mmCIF file of C-alpha atoms (C1' of nucleotides) in Angstrom:
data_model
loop_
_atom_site.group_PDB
_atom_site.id
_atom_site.type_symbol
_atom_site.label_atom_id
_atom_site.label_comp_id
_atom_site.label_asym_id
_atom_site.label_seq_id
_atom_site.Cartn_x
_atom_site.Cartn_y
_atom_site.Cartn_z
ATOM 1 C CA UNK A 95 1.157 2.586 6.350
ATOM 2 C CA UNK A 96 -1.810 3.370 3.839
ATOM 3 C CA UNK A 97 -4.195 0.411 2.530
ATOM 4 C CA UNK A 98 -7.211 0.189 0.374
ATOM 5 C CA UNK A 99 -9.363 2.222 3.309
ATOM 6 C CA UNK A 100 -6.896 4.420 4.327
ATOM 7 C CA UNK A 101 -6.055 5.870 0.940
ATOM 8 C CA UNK A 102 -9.774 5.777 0.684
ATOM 9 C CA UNK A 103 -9.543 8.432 3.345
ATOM 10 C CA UNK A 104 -6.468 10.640 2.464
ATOM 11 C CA UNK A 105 -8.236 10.940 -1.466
ATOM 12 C CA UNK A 106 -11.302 12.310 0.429
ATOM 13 C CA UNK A 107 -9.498 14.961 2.844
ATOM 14 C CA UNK A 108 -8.066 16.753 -0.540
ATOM 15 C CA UNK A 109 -11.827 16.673 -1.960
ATOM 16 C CA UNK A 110 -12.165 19.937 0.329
ATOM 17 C CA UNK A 111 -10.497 21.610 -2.409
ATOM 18 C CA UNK A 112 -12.291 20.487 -5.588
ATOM 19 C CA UNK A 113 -13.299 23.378 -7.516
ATOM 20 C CA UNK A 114 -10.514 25.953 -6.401
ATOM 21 C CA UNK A 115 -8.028 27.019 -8.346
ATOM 22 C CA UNK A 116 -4.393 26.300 -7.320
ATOM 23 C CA UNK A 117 -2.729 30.066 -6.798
ATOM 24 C CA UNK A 118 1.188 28.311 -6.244
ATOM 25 C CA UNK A 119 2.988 24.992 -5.724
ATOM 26 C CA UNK A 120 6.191 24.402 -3.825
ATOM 27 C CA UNK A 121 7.361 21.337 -4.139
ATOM 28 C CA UNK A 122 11.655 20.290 -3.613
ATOM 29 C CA UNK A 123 12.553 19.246 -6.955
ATOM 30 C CA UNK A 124 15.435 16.624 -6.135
ATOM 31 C CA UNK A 125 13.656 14.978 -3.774
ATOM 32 C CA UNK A 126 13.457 11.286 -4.633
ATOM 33 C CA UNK A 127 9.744 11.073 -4.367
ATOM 34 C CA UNK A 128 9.804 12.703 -7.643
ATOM 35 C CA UNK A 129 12.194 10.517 -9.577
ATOM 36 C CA UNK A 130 11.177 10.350 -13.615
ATOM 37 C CA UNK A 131 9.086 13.234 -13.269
ATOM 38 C CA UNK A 132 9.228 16.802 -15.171
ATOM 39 C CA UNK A 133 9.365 18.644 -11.852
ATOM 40 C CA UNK A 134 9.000 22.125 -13.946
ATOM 41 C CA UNK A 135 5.558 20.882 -15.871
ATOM 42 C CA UNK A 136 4.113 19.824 -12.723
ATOM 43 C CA UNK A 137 4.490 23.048 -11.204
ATOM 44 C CA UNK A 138 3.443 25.120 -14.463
ATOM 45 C CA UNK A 139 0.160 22.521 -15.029
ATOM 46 C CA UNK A 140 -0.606 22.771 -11.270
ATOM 47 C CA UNK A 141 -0.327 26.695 -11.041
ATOM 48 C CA UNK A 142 -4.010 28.425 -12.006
ATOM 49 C CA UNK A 143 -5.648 24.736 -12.631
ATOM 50 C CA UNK A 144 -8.519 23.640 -10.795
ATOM 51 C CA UNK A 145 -8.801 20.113 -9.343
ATOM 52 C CA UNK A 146 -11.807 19.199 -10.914
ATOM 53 C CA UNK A 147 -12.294 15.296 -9.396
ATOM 54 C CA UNK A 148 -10.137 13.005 -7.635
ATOM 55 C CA UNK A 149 -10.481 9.100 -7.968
ATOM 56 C CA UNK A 150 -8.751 5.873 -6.128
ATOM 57 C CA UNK A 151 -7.897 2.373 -7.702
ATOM 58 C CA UNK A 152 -6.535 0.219 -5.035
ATOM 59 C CA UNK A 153 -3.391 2.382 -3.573
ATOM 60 C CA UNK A 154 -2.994 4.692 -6.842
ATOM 61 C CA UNK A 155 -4.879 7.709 -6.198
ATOM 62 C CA UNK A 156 -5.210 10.269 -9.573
ATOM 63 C CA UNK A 157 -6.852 13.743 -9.085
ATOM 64 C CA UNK A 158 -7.965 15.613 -12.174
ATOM 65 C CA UNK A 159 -7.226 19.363 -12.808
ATOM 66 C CA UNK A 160 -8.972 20.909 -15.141
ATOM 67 C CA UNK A 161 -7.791 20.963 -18.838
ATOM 68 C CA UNK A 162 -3.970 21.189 -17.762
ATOM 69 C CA UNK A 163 -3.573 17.154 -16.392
ATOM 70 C CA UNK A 164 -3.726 14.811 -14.296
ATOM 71 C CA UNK A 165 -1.784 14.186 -11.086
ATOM 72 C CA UNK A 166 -1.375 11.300 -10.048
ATOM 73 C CA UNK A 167 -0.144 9.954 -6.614
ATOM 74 C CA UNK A 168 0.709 6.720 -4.560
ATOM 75 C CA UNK A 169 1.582 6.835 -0.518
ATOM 76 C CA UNK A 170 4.250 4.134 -0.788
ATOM 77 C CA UNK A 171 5.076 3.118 3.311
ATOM 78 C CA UNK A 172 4.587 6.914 4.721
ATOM 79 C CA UNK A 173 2.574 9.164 2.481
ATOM 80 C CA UNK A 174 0.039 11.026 3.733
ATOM 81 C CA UNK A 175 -2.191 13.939 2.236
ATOM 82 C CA UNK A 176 -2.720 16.875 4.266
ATOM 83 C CA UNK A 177 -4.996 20.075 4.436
ATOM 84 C CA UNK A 178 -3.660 22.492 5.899
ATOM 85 C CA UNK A 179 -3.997 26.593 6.160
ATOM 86 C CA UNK A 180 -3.042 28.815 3.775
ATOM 87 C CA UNK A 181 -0.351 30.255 5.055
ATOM 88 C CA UNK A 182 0.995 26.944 6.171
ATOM 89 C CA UNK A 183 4.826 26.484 5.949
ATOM 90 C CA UNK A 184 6.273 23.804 3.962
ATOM 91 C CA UNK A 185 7.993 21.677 6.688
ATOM 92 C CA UNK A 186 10.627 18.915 6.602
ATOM 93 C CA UNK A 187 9.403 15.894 4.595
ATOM 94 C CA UNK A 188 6.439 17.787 2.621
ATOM 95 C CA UNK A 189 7.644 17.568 -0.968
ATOM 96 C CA UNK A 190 4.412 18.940 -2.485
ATOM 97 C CA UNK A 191 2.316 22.163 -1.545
ATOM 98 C CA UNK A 192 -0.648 23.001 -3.175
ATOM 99 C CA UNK A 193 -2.005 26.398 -2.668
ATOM 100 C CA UNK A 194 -5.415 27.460 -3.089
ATOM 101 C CA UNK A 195 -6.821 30.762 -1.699
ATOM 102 C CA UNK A 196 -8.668 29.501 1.444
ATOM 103 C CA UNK A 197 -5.797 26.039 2.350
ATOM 104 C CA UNK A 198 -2.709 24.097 1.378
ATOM 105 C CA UNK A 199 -2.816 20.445 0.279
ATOM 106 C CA UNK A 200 0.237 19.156 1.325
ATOM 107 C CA UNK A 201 1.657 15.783 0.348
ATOM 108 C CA UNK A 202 4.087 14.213 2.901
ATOM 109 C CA UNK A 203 6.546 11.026 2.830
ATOM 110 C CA UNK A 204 9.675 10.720 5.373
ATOM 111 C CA UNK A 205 10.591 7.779 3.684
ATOM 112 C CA UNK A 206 9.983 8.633 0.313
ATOM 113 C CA UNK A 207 8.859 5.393 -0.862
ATOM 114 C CA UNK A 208 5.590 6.603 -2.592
ATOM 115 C CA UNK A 209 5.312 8.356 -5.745
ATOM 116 C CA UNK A 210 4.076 11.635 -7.527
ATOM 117 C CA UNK A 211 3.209 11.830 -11.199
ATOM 118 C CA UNK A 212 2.164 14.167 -14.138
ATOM 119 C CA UNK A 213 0.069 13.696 -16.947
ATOM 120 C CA UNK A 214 -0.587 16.465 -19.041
ATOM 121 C CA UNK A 215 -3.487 17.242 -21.146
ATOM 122 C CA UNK A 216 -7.278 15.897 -21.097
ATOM 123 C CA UNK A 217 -6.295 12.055 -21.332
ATOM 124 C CA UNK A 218 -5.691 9.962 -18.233
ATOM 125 C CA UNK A 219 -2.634 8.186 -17.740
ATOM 126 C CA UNK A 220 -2.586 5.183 -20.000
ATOM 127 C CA UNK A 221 -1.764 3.108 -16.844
ATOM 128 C CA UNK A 222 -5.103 4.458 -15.347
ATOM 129 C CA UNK A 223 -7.206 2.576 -18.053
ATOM 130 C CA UNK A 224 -5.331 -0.725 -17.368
ATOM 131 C CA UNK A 225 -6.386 -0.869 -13.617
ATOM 132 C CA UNK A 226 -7.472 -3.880 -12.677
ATOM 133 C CA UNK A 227 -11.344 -4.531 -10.960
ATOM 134 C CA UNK A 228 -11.150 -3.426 -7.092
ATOM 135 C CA UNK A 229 -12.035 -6.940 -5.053
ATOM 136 C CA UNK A 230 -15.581 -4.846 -3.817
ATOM 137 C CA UNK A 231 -16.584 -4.980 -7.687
ATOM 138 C CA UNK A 232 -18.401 -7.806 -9.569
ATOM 139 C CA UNK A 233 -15.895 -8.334 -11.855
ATOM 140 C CA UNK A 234 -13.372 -9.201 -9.473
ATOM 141 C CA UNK A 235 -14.642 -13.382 -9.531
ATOM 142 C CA UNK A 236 -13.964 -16.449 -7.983
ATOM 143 C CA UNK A 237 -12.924 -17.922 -11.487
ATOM 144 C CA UNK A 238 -10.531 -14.903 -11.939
ATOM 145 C CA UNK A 239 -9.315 -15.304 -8.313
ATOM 146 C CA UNK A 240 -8.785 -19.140 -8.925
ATOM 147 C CA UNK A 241 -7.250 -18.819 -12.545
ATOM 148 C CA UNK A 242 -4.690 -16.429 -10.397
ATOM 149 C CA UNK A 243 -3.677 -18.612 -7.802
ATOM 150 C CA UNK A 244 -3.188 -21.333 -10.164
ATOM 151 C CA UNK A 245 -0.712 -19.287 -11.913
ATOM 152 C CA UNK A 246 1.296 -18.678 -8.742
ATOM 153 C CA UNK A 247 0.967 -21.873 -7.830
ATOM 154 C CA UNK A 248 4.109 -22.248 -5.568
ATOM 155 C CA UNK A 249 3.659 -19.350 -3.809
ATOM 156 C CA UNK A 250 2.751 -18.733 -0.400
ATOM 157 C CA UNK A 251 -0.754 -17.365 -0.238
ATOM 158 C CA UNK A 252 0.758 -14.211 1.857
ATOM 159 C CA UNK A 253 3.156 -13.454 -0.639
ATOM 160 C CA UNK A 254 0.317 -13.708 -3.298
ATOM 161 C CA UNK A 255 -2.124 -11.707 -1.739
ATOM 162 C CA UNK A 256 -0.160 -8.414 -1.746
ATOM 163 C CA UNK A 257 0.139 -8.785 -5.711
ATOM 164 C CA UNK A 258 -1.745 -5.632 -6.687
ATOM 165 C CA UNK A 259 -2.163 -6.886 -10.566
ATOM 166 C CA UNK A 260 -4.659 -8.661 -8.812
ATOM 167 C CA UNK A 261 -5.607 -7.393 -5.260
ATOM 168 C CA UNK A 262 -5.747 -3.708 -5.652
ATOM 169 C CA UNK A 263 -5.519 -1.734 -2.098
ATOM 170 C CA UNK A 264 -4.254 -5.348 -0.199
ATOM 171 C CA UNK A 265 -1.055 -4.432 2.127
ATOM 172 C CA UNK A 266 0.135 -6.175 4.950
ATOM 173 C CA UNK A 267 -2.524 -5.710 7.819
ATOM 174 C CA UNK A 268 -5.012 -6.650 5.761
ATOM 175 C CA UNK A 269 -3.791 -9.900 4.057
ATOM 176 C CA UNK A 270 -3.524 -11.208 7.455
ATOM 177 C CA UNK A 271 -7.020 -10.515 8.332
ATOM 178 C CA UNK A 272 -8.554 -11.896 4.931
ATOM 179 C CA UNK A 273 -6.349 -15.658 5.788
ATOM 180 C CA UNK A 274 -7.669 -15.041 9.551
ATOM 181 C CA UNK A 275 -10.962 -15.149 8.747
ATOM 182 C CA UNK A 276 -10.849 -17.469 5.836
ATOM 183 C CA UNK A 277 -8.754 -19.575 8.476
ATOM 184 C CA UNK A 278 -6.350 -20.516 5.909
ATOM 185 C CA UNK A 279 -2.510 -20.892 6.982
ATOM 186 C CA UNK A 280 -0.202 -18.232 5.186
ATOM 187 C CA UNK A 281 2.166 -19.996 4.270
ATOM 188 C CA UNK A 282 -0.091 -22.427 2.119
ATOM 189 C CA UNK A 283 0.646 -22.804 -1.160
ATOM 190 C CA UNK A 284 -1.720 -20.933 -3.485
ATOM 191 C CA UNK A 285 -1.590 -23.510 -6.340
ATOM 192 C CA UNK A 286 -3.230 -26.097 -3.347
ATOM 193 C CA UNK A 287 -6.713 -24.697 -2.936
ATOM 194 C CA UNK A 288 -9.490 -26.363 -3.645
ATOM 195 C CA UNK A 289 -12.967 -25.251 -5.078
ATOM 196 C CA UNK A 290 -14.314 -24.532 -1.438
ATOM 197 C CA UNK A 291 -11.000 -22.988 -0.279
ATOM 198 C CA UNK A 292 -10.930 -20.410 -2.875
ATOM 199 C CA UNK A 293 -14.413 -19.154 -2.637
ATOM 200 C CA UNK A 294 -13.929 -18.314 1.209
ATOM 201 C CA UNK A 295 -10.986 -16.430 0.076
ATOM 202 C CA UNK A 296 -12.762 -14.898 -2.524
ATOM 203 C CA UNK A 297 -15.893 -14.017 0.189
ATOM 204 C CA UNK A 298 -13.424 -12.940 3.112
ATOM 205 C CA UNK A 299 -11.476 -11.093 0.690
ATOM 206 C CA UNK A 300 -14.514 -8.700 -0.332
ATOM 207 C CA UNK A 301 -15.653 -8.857 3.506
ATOM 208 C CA UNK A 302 -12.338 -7.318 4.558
ATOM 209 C CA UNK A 303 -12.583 -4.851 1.396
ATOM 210 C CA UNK A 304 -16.191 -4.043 2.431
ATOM 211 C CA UNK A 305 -15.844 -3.687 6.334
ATOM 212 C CA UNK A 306 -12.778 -1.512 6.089
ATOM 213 C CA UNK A 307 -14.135 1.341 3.787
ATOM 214 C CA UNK A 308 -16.879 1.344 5.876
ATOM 215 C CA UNK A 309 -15.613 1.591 9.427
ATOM 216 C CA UNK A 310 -11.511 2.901 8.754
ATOM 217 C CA UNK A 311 -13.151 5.837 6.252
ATOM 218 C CA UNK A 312 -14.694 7.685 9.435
ATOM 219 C CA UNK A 313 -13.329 10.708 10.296
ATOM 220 C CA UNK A 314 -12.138 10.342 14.003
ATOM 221 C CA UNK A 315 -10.496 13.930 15.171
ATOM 222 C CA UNK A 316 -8.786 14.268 11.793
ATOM 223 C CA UNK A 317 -7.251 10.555 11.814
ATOM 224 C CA UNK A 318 -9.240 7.495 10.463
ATOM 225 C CA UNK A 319 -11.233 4.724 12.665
ATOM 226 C CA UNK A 320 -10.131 1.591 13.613
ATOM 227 C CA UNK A 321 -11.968 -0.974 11.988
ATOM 228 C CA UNK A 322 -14.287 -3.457 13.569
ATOM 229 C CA UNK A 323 -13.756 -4.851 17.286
ATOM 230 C CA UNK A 324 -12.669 -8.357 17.061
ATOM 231 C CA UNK A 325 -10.867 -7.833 13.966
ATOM 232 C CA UNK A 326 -7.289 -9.386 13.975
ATOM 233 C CA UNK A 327 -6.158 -6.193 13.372
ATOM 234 C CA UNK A 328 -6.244 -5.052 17.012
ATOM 235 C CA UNK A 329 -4.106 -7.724 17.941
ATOM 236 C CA UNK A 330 -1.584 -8.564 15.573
ATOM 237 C CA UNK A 331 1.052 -6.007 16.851
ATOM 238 C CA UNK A 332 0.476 -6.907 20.439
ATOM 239 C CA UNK A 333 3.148 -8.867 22.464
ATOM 240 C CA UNK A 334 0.867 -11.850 23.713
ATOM 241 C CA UNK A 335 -1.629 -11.243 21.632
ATOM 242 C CA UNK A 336 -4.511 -13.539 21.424
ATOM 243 C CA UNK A 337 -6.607 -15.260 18.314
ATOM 244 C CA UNK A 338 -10.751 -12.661 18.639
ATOM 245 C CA UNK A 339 -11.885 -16.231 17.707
ATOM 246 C CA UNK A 340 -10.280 -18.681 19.738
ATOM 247 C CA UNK A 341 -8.679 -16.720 22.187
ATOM 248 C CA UNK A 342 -4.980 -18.893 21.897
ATOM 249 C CA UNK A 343 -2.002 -17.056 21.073
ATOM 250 C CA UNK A 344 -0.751 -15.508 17.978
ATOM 251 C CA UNK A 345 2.394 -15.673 15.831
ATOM 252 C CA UNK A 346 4.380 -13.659 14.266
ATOM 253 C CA UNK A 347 7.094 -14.941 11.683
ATOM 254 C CA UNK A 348 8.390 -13.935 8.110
ATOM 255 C CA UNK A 349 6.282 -15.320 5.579
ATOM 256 C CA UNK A 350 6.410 -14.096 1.877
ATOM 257 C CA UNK A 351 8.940 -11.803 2.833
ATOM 258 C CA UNK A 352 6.681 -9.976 5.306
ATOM 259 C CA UNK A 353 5.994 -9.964 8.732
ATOM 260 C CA UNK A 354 2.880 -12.009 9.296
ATOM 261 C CA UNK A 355 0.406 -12.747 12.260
ATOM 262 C CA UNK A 356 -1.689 -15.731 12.315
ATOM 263 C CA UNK A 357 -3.532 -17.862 14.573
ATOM 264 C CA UNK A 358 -2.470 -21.656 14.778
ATOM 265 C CA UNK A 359 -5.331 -22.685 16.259
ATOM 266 C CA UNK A 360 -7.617 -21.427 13.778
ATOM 267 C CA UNK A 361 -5.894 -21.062 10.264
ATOM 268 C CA UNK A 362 -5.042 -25.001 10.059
ATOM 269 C CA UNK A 363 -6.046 -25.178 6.424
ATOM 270 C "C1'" DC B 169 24.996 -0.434 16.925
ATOM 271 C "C1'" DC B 170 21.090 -3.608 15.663
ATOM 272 C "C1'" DA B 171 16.497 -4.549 14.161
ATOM 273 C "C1'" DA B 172 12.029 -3.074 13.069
ATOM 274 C "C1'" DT B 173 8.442 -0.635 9.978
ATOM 275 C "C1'" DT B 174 0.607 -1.521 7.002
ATOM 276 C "C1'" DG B 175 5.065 -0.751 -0.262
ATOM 277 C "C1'" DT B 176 7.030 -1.594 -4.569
ATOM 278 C "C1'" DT B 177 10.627 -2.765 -7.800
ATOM 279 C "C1'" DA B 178 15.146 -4.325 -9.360
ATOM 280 C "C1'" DT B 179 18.161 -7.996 -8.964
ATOM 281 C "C1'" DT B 180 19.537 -12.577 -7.843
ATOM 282 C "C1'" DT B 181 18.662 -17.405 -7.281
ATOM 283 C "C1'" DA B 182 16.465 -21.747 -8.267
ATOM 284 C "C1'" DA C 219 13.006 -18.619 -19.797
ATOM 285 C "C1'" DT C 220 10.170 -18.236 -15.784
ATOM 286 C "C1'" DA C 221 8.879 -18.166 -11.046
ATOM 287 C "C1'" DA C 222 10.242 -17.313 -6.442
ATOM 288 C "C1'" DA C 223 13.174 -15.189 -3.084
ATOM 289 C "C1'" DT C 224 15.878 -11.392 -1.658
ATOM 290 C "C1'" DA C 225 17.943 -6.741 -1.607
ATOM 291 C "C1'" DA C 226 17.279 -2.089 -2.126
ATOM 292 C "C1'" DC C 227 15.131 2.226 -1.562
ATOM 293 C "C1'" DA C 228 15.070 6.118 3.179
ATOM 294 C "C1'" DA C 229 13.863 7.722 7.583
ATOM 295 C "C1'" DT C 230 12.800 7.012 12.056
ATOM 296 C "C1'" DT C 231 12.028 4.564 16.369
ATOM 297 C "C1'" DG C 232 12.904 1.233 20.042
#
DNA sequence: CCAATTGTTATTTA
DNA sequence: ATAAATAACAATTG
């Protein structure tokens, strides 16, 4: 489920527990969630350390504790972090408890497509340092963006625009909105954009980026927000749902592999 | 029973 | 050899 906002919003419910110590961690050590990982150096670099800062790069979320390491952690399909009370009991598909004196910081994930990891010491993860720019920054270009698409150039843009070398925090939802409002079909090839072409991508991409850590951020009764009214979003899971812009229908076929909504009648570039 | 799911990666195909 | 397409992962829901 998680995107760029909605991770966004997980990272920030376990900031409620920067600068506590962790008193005990529970985690089930077989689960598949923690496949390559020393399960045992987690637990004895979690227990007593203090998470000291927590950070986001696209999807990948890292949290530092302390002088013991880093942990780092990605949602995959069904993740979710949770804060819960301290005497909260580890349920079902909750494969990592974090105990503090005054709450529990659970991670969840039925499906156990995401991903927990464990770096000790005072250095981040070497992957950390080789994150590519988030879209919102400056250094994410419309030269880099262009050099990209050239290089997949066969590609359907879809397919392209879930590459998280190179679109940190894109998922489904929100590749659909970006080729929505750039009104560019998904299923064009990304090697066949012109000068003009690419920089609407590039400005729709960082308006999507923008408007979604804004509005989906918001705390709403302990779930995110919704973002924007008129956003695709709200109808691209809707039987008869209908273009915000042009108010024809929308479609929804396989393209790049995914299940994608478009509008005919608007993305005819 | 069948198909679907807002992610990523390994494997297969072209 | 490389790029693109597909299967696999696992659990649940309709």
């Amino acid at each position: 489920m998680p995107e760029l906002a909605e991770v966004e919003f997980m990272r920030r419910r376990w900031d409620a527990a920067l600068e506590d110590a962790v008193t005990s961690v529970e985690l089930h050590p077989r689960a598949r969630i923690f496949r390559g990982v020393d399960t045992a150096a987690l637990a004895r670099g979690l227990t007593g350390a203090t998470l000291t800062s927590s950070h986001r790069s696209g999807k990948q979320m890292l949290f530092a504790c302390g002088d013991s390491g880093w942990l780092g952690l990605h949602l995959g399909m069904t993740g979710e972090l949770r804060v819960e009370a301290s005497a909260y009991p580890i349920d079902r598909h909750d494969h990592l408890v974090l105990r503090q004196r005054a709450r529990a910081l659970v991670f969840a994930d039925p499906r156990m497509f995401g991903t927990v990891e464990w770096t000790p010491g005072t250095q981040p993860p070497a992957w950390w340092r080789d994150r590519p720019p988030e879209i919102m920054e400056p250094a994410f270009t419309a030269e880099r963006l262009q050099a990209f698409l050239a290089r997949r150039a066969k590609s359907p843009l879809k397919a392209v625009l879930l590459m998280q070398e190179m679109f940190p925090g894109i998922g489904n939802w929100m590749a659909d909105e970006v080729l929505w409002r750039a009104g560019l079909h998904p299923a064009r090839a990304a090697g066949s954009l012109d000068a003009v072409d690419c920089a609407a991508l590039h400005r729709e991409l960082r308006f999507v980026c923008r408007g979604a850590l804004r509005s989906i951020v918001r705390d709403v009764d302990g779930h995110w927000a919704d973002p924007p009214r008129g956003w695709l979003f709200h109808e691209r899971w809707v039987d008869g749902g209908r273009c915000p812009r042009t108010g024809s229908p929308l479609v929804r076929e396989t393209i790049g592999g995914r299940t994608t909504c478009w509008s005919p009648a608007l993305q005819n570039r």
